[in-house]
């Protein structure tokens, strides 16, 4: 019972987090590189094809999925993959029961009582999205088990959600004509990532995402943090170089650069930002992420960058 309650709490927290993401207004950076990708993905989605963005963590797959979903002009729903997801999280579950009692004095001396018990059914995010024609973003879907994700096979192939429990659930649900699905996944060698079922990948269009260009990364960092573009460009170039030297592909250039840029922009708002201050901020971030081992490496990188500029 305790484990069941913990799962319910996690599902509730996940649902609340999803609503927060959907309600939050975000600014999306676009340039020719991203616009081309968004345009192609949107065309595929409008044709009824499920698009799957795959690639390293922190390169903007989720943000891109939201941008494509917005282009479709339908309400957006969000699911996040997790190891505790089961078929019930895709189909729905019993949420209790309702008891109604009718007392009928149809003859004064006779009393007839009728009691009826009906089970209450709570639809899943997937089922609700299918019924209402939402665009469902299933983020990091490979964090769920292949067995749980197998529920999607009939959804992606025939547009039908089939229940294995005929006693409690509707036998099947047919998708609204405007229902669409976008998947995202991290590289398979990341911790907590499961193999994607081949049968599922056969039903989607996978768009592998490499790390964007330095110009694109700098533009995103500048827009999201408030740092000016030249500063963002400088930070991205240094982080990218050190990440390459460290041969650490699991650390995101974008997220690392954005963290440095966010702190630098806040610092620059009160005092002029010197090279020494910027180098110190970068050192704290980069050492913590294993891209450098000491402050001297960061100072050296910033020194070379200053002379090159």
XYZ file of C-alpha atoms in Angstrom:
309
model
C 0.000 0.000 0.000
C 2.840 2.399 0.836
C 4.466 1.812 -2.566
C 1.118 2.391 -4.289
C 0.717 5.693 -2.441
C 4.238 6.737 -3.437
C 3.435 6.038 -7.081
C 0.231 8.056 -6.808
C 2.181 10.963 -5.319
C 4.734 10.792 -8.127
C 2.013 10.710 -10.758
C 0.349 13.708 -9.122
C 3.644 15.632 -8.992
C 4.361 14.759 -12.628
C 0.921 15.962 -13.653
C 1.355 19.238 -11.787
C 4.794 19.752 -13.327
C 3.358 19.110 -16.782
C 0.647 21.712 -16.255
C 3.261 24.225 -15.107
C 5.286 23.669 -18.264
C 2.261 24.032 -20.502
C 1.073 27.203 -18.765
C 4.506 28.849 -18.723
C 5.108 31.319 -21.553
C 8.509 30.752 -23.108
C 10.353 32.639 -25.801
C 11.706 30.445 -28.565
C 14.778 31.465 -30.521
C 14.524 30.874 -34.268
C 16.978 31.287 -37.088
C 17.310 29.701 -40.527
C 18.787 26.500 -39.063
C 15.930 25.941 -36.612
C 13.175 27.252 -38.887
C 14.019 24.627 -41.504
C 13.844 21.834 -38.922
C 10.578 23.158 -37.476
C 9.024 23.512 -40.925
C 9.840 19.944 -41.944
C 8.669 18.448 -38.637
C 5.418 20.432 -38.780
C 4.701 19.182 -42.309
C 5.211 15.580 -41.222
C 2.947 16.049 -38.218
C 0.187 17.582 -40.335
C 0.403 14.534 -42.573
C -0.434 12.397 -39.547
C 3.103 11.097 -38.940
C 4.490 10.782 -35.402
C 7.791 12.677 -35.185
C 10.537 11.510 -32.827
C 13.338 13.929 -31.884
C 16.360 11.980 -30.617
C 19.748 13.180 -29.440
C 21.918 14.199 -26.529
C 20.446 15.829 -23.446
C 20.284 19.597 -23.373
C 20.175 20.364 -27.098
C 16.595 21.636 -27.082
C 14.505 18.619 -28.116
C 11.660 19.387 -25.716
C 11.552 23.080 -26.654
C 11.508 22.117 -30.316
C 8.660 19.670 -29.688
C 6.588 22.425 -28.051
C 7.309 24.795 -30.940
C 6.164 22.226 -33.515
C 3.079 21.422 -31.422
C 2.172 25.114 -31.285
C 2.299 25.259 -35.085
C -0.443 22.634 -35.273
C -2.845 24.960 -33.494
C -4.316 22.314 -31.181
C -4.247 22.069 -27.363
C -1.038 20.473 -26.080
C -0.778 17.658 -23.536
C 2.417 16.418 -21.923
C 3.618 13.038 -20.669
C 7.071 12.311 -19.289
C 8.669 8.883 -19.478
C 9.546 7.168 -16.209
C 10.406 3.662 -15.089
C 7.273 3.349 -12.953
C 4.850 3.896 -15.835
C 2.577 0.943 -16.570
C -0.100 0.200 -19.150
C -2.647 1.744 -16.773
C -0.899 5.112 -17.103
C -1.568 4.951 -20.847
C -5.066 3.470 -20.741
C -6.576 4.828 -17.515
C -7.574 3.371 -14.191
C -10.472 2.801 -11.859
C -10.847 5.835 -9.595
C -13.432 4.480 -7.149
C -17.127 3.767 -7.355
C -20.441 5.572 -7.073
C -23.400 4.067 -5.234
C -26.936 5.266 -5.893
C -30.053 4.122 -4.040
C -33.628 4.557 -5.244
C -36.532 4.015 -2.841
C -39.898 3.649 -4.567
C -43.212 3.604 -2.642
C -45.234 2.757 -5.721
C -47.791 1.050 -3.491
C -48.337 2.469 -0.029
C -47.865 -0.842 1.688
C -44.918 -1.942 -0.458
C -41.440 -0.419 -0.433
C -39.038 -1.191 -3.287
C -35.375 -0.299 -2.908
C -32.942 -0.408 -5.791
C -29.218 -0.021 -5.186
C -26.795 0.508 -8.061
C -22.991 0.590 -7.905
C -21.005 1.938 -10.855
C -17.247 2.115 -11.212
C -15.692 5.525 -11.883
C -13.050 5.607 -14.606
C -10.231 8.140 -14.792
C -8.882 8.574 -18.300
C -5.126 8.785 -18.839
C -3.382 11.774 -20.422
C -3.062 9.695 -23.595
C -6.725 8.713 -23.662
C -7.905 12.270 -22.977
C -5.613 13.610 -25.710
C -6.914 11.057 -28.204
C -10.541 11.813 -27.396
C -10.142 15.599 -27.603
C -7.692 15.811 -30.500
C -4.744 17.248 -28.579
C -1.122 17.179 -29.635
C 0.585 14.887 -27.128
C 4.257 15.441 -26.355
C 5.679 12.288 -24.800
C 8.981 13.586 -23.463
C 11.948 11.241 -22.868
C 9.736 8.262 -23.669
C 12.602 5.758 -23.433
C 12.799 6.299 -19.681
C 9.668 4.138 -19.508
C 9.963 0.400 -20.020
C 9.456 -1.158 -23.469
C 6.521 -3.109 -22.015
C 4.715 0.091 -21.022
C 5.522 1.830 -24.310
C 4.120 -1.146 -26.251
C 0.673 0.303 -25.491
C 1.432 2.955 -28.117
C 1.735 0.473 -30.982
C -1.968 0.347 -31.847
C -2.271 4.086 -31.181
C 0.399 4.987 -33.736
C -0.596 2.337 -36.285
C -4.409 2.314 -36.228
C -5.238 5.314 -34.052
C -6.883 3.031 -31.492
C -6.124 2.625 -27.785
C -6.951 -0.937 -26.760
C -7.619 -1.915 -23.155
C -6.407 -5.255 -21.841
C -8.888 -5.066 -18.960
C -12.307 -5.388 -20.553
C -14.048 -5.479 -17.160
C -13.174 -1.968 -16.030
C -12.014 0.004 -19.066
C -13.731 0.909 -22.306
C -12.746 -1.869 -24.768
C -11.096 0.620 -27.095
C -10.865 4.320 -27.869
C -10.609 5.712 -31.371
C -8.471 8.825 -31.809
C -9.847 12.203 -32.838
C -8.786 13.077 -36.435
C -6.560 15.915 -35.158
C -4.767 13.840 -32.526
C -0.976 13.845 -32.988
C 2.050 12.528 -31.041
C 5.582 13.925 -30.720
C 8.258 11.821 -29.025
C 11.628 12.873 -27.621
C 14.423 10.670 -26.333
C 17.983 10.943 -25.081
C 20.869 8.868 -26.392
C 20.591 5.198 -25.426
C 23.830 5.233 -23.408
C 22.418 7.714 -20.882
C 21.607 6.487 -17.369
C 17.975 5.388 -17.012
C 17.323 5.101 -20.751
C 15.754 1.866 -22.035
C 15.900 0.524 -25.580
C 13.067 1.779 -27.779
C 10.929 -1.085 -29.133
C 11.730 -1.697 -32.809
C 8.039 -2.081 -33.565
C 7.415 1.397 -32.164
C 10.302 3.013 -34.056
C 8.921 1.481 -37.264
C 5.791 3.563 -36.735
C 7.492 6.946 -36.301
C 9.768 9.293 -38.204
C 12.965 9.704 -36.197
C 14.823 12.981 -36.650
C 18.275 12.672 -35.028
C 19.404 16.020 -33.641
C 23.051 16.968 -33.593
C 24.230 19.871 -31.479
C 23.246 23.136 -33.201
C 25.830 25.535 -34.582
C 27.685 27.931 -32.284
C 25.641 30.813 -33.733
C 22.378 29.061 -32.895
C 23.516 28.122 -29.391
C 24.637 31.685 -28.721
C 21.331 33.067 -29.955
C 19.370 30.720 -27.689
C 21.591 31.507 -24.692
C 21.277 35.248 -25.267
C 17.488 35.167 -25.587
C 16.943 32.881 -22.605
C 19.366 34.539 -20.173
C 19.421 38.234 -21.080
C 23.156 38.204 -21.776
C 24.097 40.194 -24.870
C 24.899 38.261 -28.032
C 28.683 38.913 -28.133
C 29.035 37.705 -24.528
C 26.865 34.651 -25.221
C 28.908 33.849 -28.329
C 32.145 34.048 -26.367
C 30.816 31.800 -23.605
C 29.450 29.208 -26.052
C 32.718 29.063 -27.995
C 34.769 28.507 -24.838
C 32.389 25.895 -23.402
C 32.250 24.071 -26.730
C 36.043 24.006 -26.966
C 36.537 22.748 -23.411
C 33.787 20.132 -23.823
C 35.508 18.871 -26.959
C 38.878 18.759 -25.200
C 37.361 16.833 -22.300
C 35.648 14.433 -24.738
C 32.547 14.583 -22.573
C 29.536 14.345 -24.872
C 27.081 13.884 -22.011
C 27.508 17.438 -20.730
C 25.303 19.876 -22.628
C 27.086 22.827 -24.213
C 23.836 24.789 -24.276
C 22.816 24.228 -20.659
C 26.343 24.856 -19.419
C 26.694 28.038 -21.465
C 23.252 29.250 -20.389
C 24.101 28.788 -16.721
C 27.295 30.817 -17.090
C 25.501 33.460 -19.173
C 22.624 33.755 -16.675
C 24.994 34.386 -13.772
C 27.150 36.712 -15.875
C 24.111 38.751 -16.990
C 22.958 39.137 -13.390
C 26.451 40.175 -12.294
C 26.775 42.658 -15.162
C 23.540 44.312 -14.086
C 25.182 45.683 -10.933
C 28.862 46.061 -11.863
C 30.917 46.002 -15.052
C 31.823 42.417 -15.835
C 35.590 41.954 -16.040
C 37.362 39.057 -17.725
C 38.483 37.875 -14.301
C 34.899 37.844 -12.988
C 33.620 35.999 -16.056
C 36.460 33.488 -15.802
C 35.664 32.906 -12.120
C 31.979 32.271 -12.842
C 32.882 29.895 -15.656
C 35.377 28.025 -13.475
C 32.754 27.284 -10.812
C 30.368 25.922 -13.451
C 32.874 24.042 -15.600
C 34.784 22.376 -12.757
C 31.509 21.189 -11.249
C 30.567 19.594 -14.567
C 33.896 17.884 -15.064
C 34.917 19.818 -18.179
C 38.051 21.197 -16.525
C 40.000 20.160 -13.462
C 41.215 23.529 -12.164
C 40.860 27.289 -12.416
C 44.030 27.668 -14.490
C 42.503 25.752 -17.413
C 39.563 28.150 -17.483
C 41.771 31.230 -17.176
C 43.915 29.912 -20.009
C 40.889 29.334 -22.221
C 39.557 32.826 -21.546
C 43.001 34.297 -22.108
C 43.310 32.708 -25.543
C 39.808 33.839 -26.382
C 40.571 37.411 -25.319
C 43.703 37.574 -27.444
C 41.909 36.028 -30.426
C 39.146 38.648 -30.146
